[in-house]
C-alpha positions as a printed Julia matrix, in Angstrom:
242×3 Matrix{Float64}:
 55.5   -28.37   13.93
 55.88  -31.87   12.47
 57.79  -33.22   15.47
 55.02  -32.06   17.81
 52.34  -34.21   16.17
 51.01  -37.19   18.18
 52.65  -39.89   16.06
 56.09  -38.33   16.44
 55.59  -37.66   20.14
 54.47  -41.25   20.79
 56.64  -43.23   18.39
 59.7   -41.03   18.1
 61.32  -39.64   14.99
 64.49  -39.83   12.91
 66.04  -37.04   10.86
 68.22  -38.18    7.96
 70.9   -35.68    6.92
 69.58  -32.87    9.1
 70.72  -30.58   10.61
 73.52  -29.86    8.17
 74.71  -26.52    9.55
 75.57  -25.23   13.04
 72.74  -22.7    12.71
 70.18  -25.44   12.1
 71.54  -27.39   15.07
 71.29  -24.34   17.34
 67.71  -23.75   16.17
 66.8   -27.28   17.2
 68.51  -26.94   20.59
 66.67  -23.67   21.26
 63.35  -25.48   20.89
 63.84  -27.39   24.15
 64.09  -31.13   24.91
 61.22  -32.06   22.59
 63.21  -30.75   19.62
 66.42  -32.56   20.52
 67.17  -36.15   19.44
 67.94  -38.84   21.99
 71.12  -39.64   20.06
 73.15  -38.52   17.07
 74.76  -41.02   14.68
 77.33  -39.94   12.09
 78.32  -42.34    9.31
 81.9   -41.59    8.28
 82.93  -42.69    4.8
 86.03  -41.69    2.77
 85.28  -39.0     0.2
 86.31  -41.11   -2.8
 84.0   -43.95   -1.74
 81.12  -41.55   -1.09
 81.55  -39.96   -4.52
 81.72  -43.35   -6.23
 78.51  -44.42   -4.52
 76.62  -41.19   -5.23
 77.6   -40.97   -8.9
 76.16  -44.42   -9.56
 72.82  -43.87   -7.86
 69.79  -44.5   -10.04
 66.1   -44.78   -9.28
 63.27  -46.94  -10.53
 60.83  -44.38  -11.93
 57.88  -46.67  -11.15
 58.63  -47.68   -7.55
 61.2   -45.16   -6.31
 63.62  -47.94   -5.36
 67.28  -46.85   -5.48
 69.97  -48.95   -7.16
 73.67  -48.75   -7.96
 75.47  -50.58  -10.8
 78.17  -51.88   -8.44
 76.79  -51.88   -4.89
 73.11  -52.65   -5.53
 72.61  -53.75   -9.15
 69.04  -53.47  -10.46
 67.21  -56.55  -11.73
 66.98  -56.79  -15.53
 63.25  -56.13  -15.65
 63.59  -52.61  -14.2
 66.61  -51.41  -16.2
 64.4   -49.7   -18.78
 62.75  -47.63  -16.04
 65.93  -46.36  -14.36
 66.57  -42.63  -14.17
 69.59  -40.62  -12.98
 69.63  -37.14  -11.5
 71.13  -34.64  -13.91
 72.76  -32.65  -11.09
 74.7   -35.66   -9.77
 78.21  -34.64  -10.83
 81.55  -35.17   -9.14
 82.1   -31.43   -8.66
 78.74  -31.1    -6.92
 79.47  -33.97   -4.56
 82.99  -32.8    -3.79
 81.57  -29.41   -2.85
 78.97  -30.97   -0.57
 81.61  -33.11    1.11
 83.85  -30.1     1.69
 80.95  -28.23    3.31
 80.16  -31.25    5.46
 83.78  -31.55    6.62
 83.81  -27.84    7.49
 80.56  -27.87    9.52
 80.18  -31.33   11.07
 82.27  -30.76   14.21
 80.38  -27.55   15.03
 77.05  -29.32   14.5
 78.02  -32.13   16.86
 79.31  -29.66   19.45
 75.79  -28.22   19.74
 74.26  -31.6    20.57
 77.06  -32.63   22.92
 76.69  -29.33   24.79
 72.98  -30.15   25.15
 73.85  -33.5    26.75
 72.96  -35.67   23.77
 75.19  -38.71   23.08
 77.02  -38.72   19.76
 78.73  -41.57   17.92
 80.81  -41.52   14.74
 80.71  -44.87   12.94
 83.17  -46.14   10.34
 80.94  -46.82    7.33
 83.73  -47.96    5.01
 83.28  -51.59    6.05
 80.59  -54.24    6.22
 77.15  -52.69    6.6
 76.33  -55.39    9.15
 79.3   -54.41   11.31
 78.35  -50.73   11.17
 74.71  -51.56   11.92
 75.72  -53.75   14.86
 77.8   -50.94   16.38
 74.92  -48.49   16.02
 72.45  -50.93   17.6
 74.72  -51.46   20.6
 75.03  -47.69   21.01
 71.26  -47.14   20.86
 70.56  -50.09   23.15
 72.76  -48.54   25.84
 70.93  -45.25   25.52
 67.51  -46.88   25.73
 68.53  -48.96   28.73
 69.76  -45.83   30.48
 66.56  -43.89   29.72
 63.92  -46.6    30.21
 65.58  -49.53   31.92
 66.12  -53.06   30.53
 62.68  -54.32   31.63
 60.81  -51.57   29.79
 62.92  -52.06   26.7
 62.3   -55.83   26.72
 58.55  -55.3    27.08
 58.5   -52.87   24.16
 60.46  -55.29   22.0
 58.05  -58.12   22.8
 55.08  -55.89   21.99
 56.56  -55.01   18.61
 57.22  -58.67   17.82
 53.63  -59.52   18.67
 52.33  -56.64   16.57
 54.33  -57.34   13.43
 54.95  -61.1    13.4
 52.55  -63.21   11.37
 50.84  -65.34   14.07
 50.41  -68.46   11.95
 53.99  -68.45   10.66
 55.37  -67.69   14.11
 53.39  -70.53   15.68
 54.48  -72.93   12.95
 58.13  -71.99   13.47
 57.82  -72.52   17.22
 56.3   -75.95   16.64
 59.12  -76.94   14.3
 61.76  -75.8    16.76
 60.13  -77.55   19.72
 60.28  -80.9    17.94
 63.46  -80.44   15.98
 65.83  -82.1    18.43
 63.78  -85.32   18.67
 63.98  -86.03   14.95
 66.79  -88.25   13.61
 69.39  -86.37   11.67
 69.73  -87.26    7.98
 72.89  -88.97    6.85
 75.25  -86.63    4.96
 75.25  -87.09    1.21
 78.28  -86.54   -1.01
 78.55  -83.0    -2.32
 80.17  -82.05   -5.58
 83.17  -79.77   -5.51
 83.03  -76.05   -6.24
 85.26  -73.05   -6.77
 85.52  -72.13   -3.08
 88.79  -72.39   -1.21
 89.31  -73.86    2.23
 89.85  -70.42    3.76
 86.48  -69.26    2.38
 84.5   -71.59    4.65
 84.42  -71.92    8.44
 83.45  -75.3     9.83
 79.99  -75.4    11.38
 78.55  -77.33   14.31
 74.92  -78.13   14.99
 73.12  -75.35   16.81
 72.24  -77.55   19.8
 75.73  -78.87   20.61
 78.9   -77.54   22.19
 82.25  -77.32   20.42
 83.43  -80.38   22.36
 80.34  -82.38   21.4
 80.79  -81.31   17.79
 84.41  -82.47   17.68
 83.54  -85.75   19.37
 80.74  -86.43   16.87
 83.0   -85.68   13.93
 85.82  -87.79   15.33
 88.46  -85.1    15.19
 88.83  -81.33   15.82
 86.54  -79.28   13.6
 89.45  -77.09   12.56
 91.05  -80.11   10.85
 88.04  -80.97    8.69
 88.08  -80.11    5.02
 85.87  -77.97    2.85
 84.0   -80.93    1.38
 83.01  -82.11    4.86
 81.71  -78.66    5.72
 79.68  -78.52    2.52
 78.12  -81.91    3.25
 76.99  -80.75    6.66
 75.65  -77.48    5.28
 73.6   -79.46    2.79
 72.07  -81.71    5.46
 71.15  -79.19    8.18
 67.74  -79.31    9.86
 65.99  -76.04    8.9
 63.7   -76.31   11.91
 66.65  -75.53   14.17
 67.14  -72.18   12.46
 63.54  -70.97   12.59
 63.03  -67.6    14.3
């Protein structure tokens, strides 16, 4: 009933953690195309890592924001409001994971048989890498269903709807005049605890690798950490505006 409402029909919908059983998946498939998702994304994470994450979950009782002592530490001012679920135990989570491992292949088989694309993503790595893989997967599906032109038009419409006009215009003005302004001279930077291998040399956004090396007087790869830090501290923020 919820998926048939106008907002879901017009804007789409996302189900998080559902269906969990083959029976639930078959019930969705029996409802016809309107009840089937355009795509199915499965985030695979080792059991030990999943348990570690779930056991540390806590919630701000005032805002509902979720934190974790290791992966998403709460700010000091909310620590007194944190609450934990009393049923979050390792045995409970291990049981849920065992049920998931038993049922997931059968759940995915239902959607694949219905012609819906499925992807399993390694979630035991950088969240940005996992997110990037999912975006590429969904972009391909949208291009196949709507075409690149329609997708580009929708993206532009969403940018126009959500971007703050004044800020966006100001950023465009800064970018348009950024390359005519003289660059500041680098200033000495104090040393830090970073190692050379922690930092990759950067070039200006408006120059090629060859131009960068020529400007610096030698290959970028041969420059030291202190040189990189100087350049990071003297960048033109207008060049990095959205």
